[in-house]
PDB file of C-alpha atoms in Angstrom:
ATOM      1  CA  PHE A 106     -12.147  22.100 -42.451  1.00  0.00           C
ATOM      2  CA  ASN A 107     -14.822  20.448 -44.543  1.00  0.00           C
ATOM      3  CA  GLU A 108     -14.156  16.845 -45.544  1.00  0.00           C
ATOM      4  CA  ARG A 109     -13.758  16.489 -49.315  1.00  0.00           C
ATOM      5  CA  GLY A 110     -12.691  12.870 -49.517  1.00  0.00           C
ATOM      6  CA  LYS A 111     -10.395  10.231 -48.102  1.00  0.00           C
ATOM      7  CA  MET A 112      -6.939   9.020 -49.005  1.00  0.00           C
ATOM      8  CA  TYR A 113      -6.075   5.389 -48.436  1.00  0.00           C
ATOM      9  CA  SER A 114      -2.700   3.736 -47.881  1.00  0.00           C
ATOM     10  CA  LYS A 115      -1.388   0.422 -46.602  1.00  0.00           C
ATOM     11  CA  GLU A 116       0.788   2.130 -43.984  1.00  0.00           C
ATOM     12  CA  GLU A 117       1.372   5.636 -42.683  1.00  0.00           C
ATOM     13  CA  VAL A 118       1.730   8.260 -45.415  1.00  0.00           C
ATOM     14  CA  ARG A 119       5.255   9.640 -45.098  1.00  0.00           C
ATOM     15  CA  ALA A 120       5.443  12.030 -48.051  1.00  0.00           C
ATOM     16  CA  ILE A 121       3.021  14.265 -49.948  1.00  0.00           C
ATOM     17  CA  GLN A 122       4.092  16.290 -52.984  1.00  0.00           C
ATOM     18  CA  VAL A 123       1.925  18.638 -55.067  1.00  0.00           C
ATOM     19  CA  GLY A 124       2.341  18.414 -58.848  1.00  0.00           C
ATOM     20  CA  PRO A 125       0.990  20.228 -61.911  1.00  0.00           C
ATOM     21  CA  GLY A 126      -2.601  20.097 -63.141  1.00  0.00           C
ATOM     22  CA  GLY A 127      -4.191  19.253 -59.790  1.00  0.00           C
ATOM     23  CA  LEU A 128      -2.082  16.119 -59.282  1.00  0.00           C
ATOM     24  CA  PHE A 129      -0.526  15.184 -55.990  1.00  0.00           C
ATOM     25  CA  PHE A 130       1.582  12.243 -54.945  1.00  0.00           C
ATOM     26  CA  THR A 131       1.756  10.259 -51.722  1.00  0.00           C
ATOM     27  CA  GLY A 132       4.320   7.742 -50.559  1.00  0.00           C
ATOM     28  CA  ASP A 133       3.670   5.358 -47.683  1.00  0.00           C
ATOM     29  CA  GLY A 134       5.757   3.180 -45.384  1.00  0.00           C
ATOM     30  CA  THR A 135       5.650   0.210 -47.801  1.00  0.00           C
ATOM     31  CA  GLY A 136       7.367   2.289 -50.503  1.00  0.00           C
ATOM     32  CA  GLU A 137       4.193   2.495 -52.576  1.00  0.00           C
ATOM     33  CA  LEU A 138       3.698   5.694 -54.573  1.00  0.00           C
ATOM     34  CA  ARG A 139       0.165   6.789 -55.445  1.00  0.00           C
ATOM     35  CA  VAL A 140      -0.937   9.544 -57.804  1.00  0.00           C
ATOM     36  CA  TRP A 141      -4.137  11.448 -56.963  1.00  0.00           C
ATOM     37  CA  LYS A 142      -6.061  14.214 -58.706  1.00  0.00           C
ATOM     38  CA  TRP A 143      -8.068  16.988 -57.064  1.00  0.00           C
ATOM     39  CA  LEU A 144     -11.602  17.360 -58.412  1.00  0.00           C
ATOM     40  CA  ALA A 145     -13.490  20.634 -58.311  1.00  0.00           C
ATOM     41  CA  GLN A 146     -15.695  20.895 -55.237  1.00  0.00           C
ATOM     42  CA  GLY A 147     -19.085  19.302 -55.906  1.00  0.00           C
ATOM     43  CA  THR A 148     -17.735  17.123 -58.755  1.00  0.00           C
ATOM     44  CA  LYS A 149     -18.455  13.394 -58.585  1.00  0.00           C
ATOM     45  CA  ALA A 150     -15.800  10.924 -59.725  1.00  0.00           C
TER      46      ALA A 150
END
């Protein structure tokens, strides 16, 4: 696999869910929920 980025969390990520429009959600061991968005390959944030 080619690396496309990094996800950060305070503790181990325990759940990942894919949503609409390129969104995905992660939940970690602290109970924190984060919302992420995929960017097209080669796109800078």
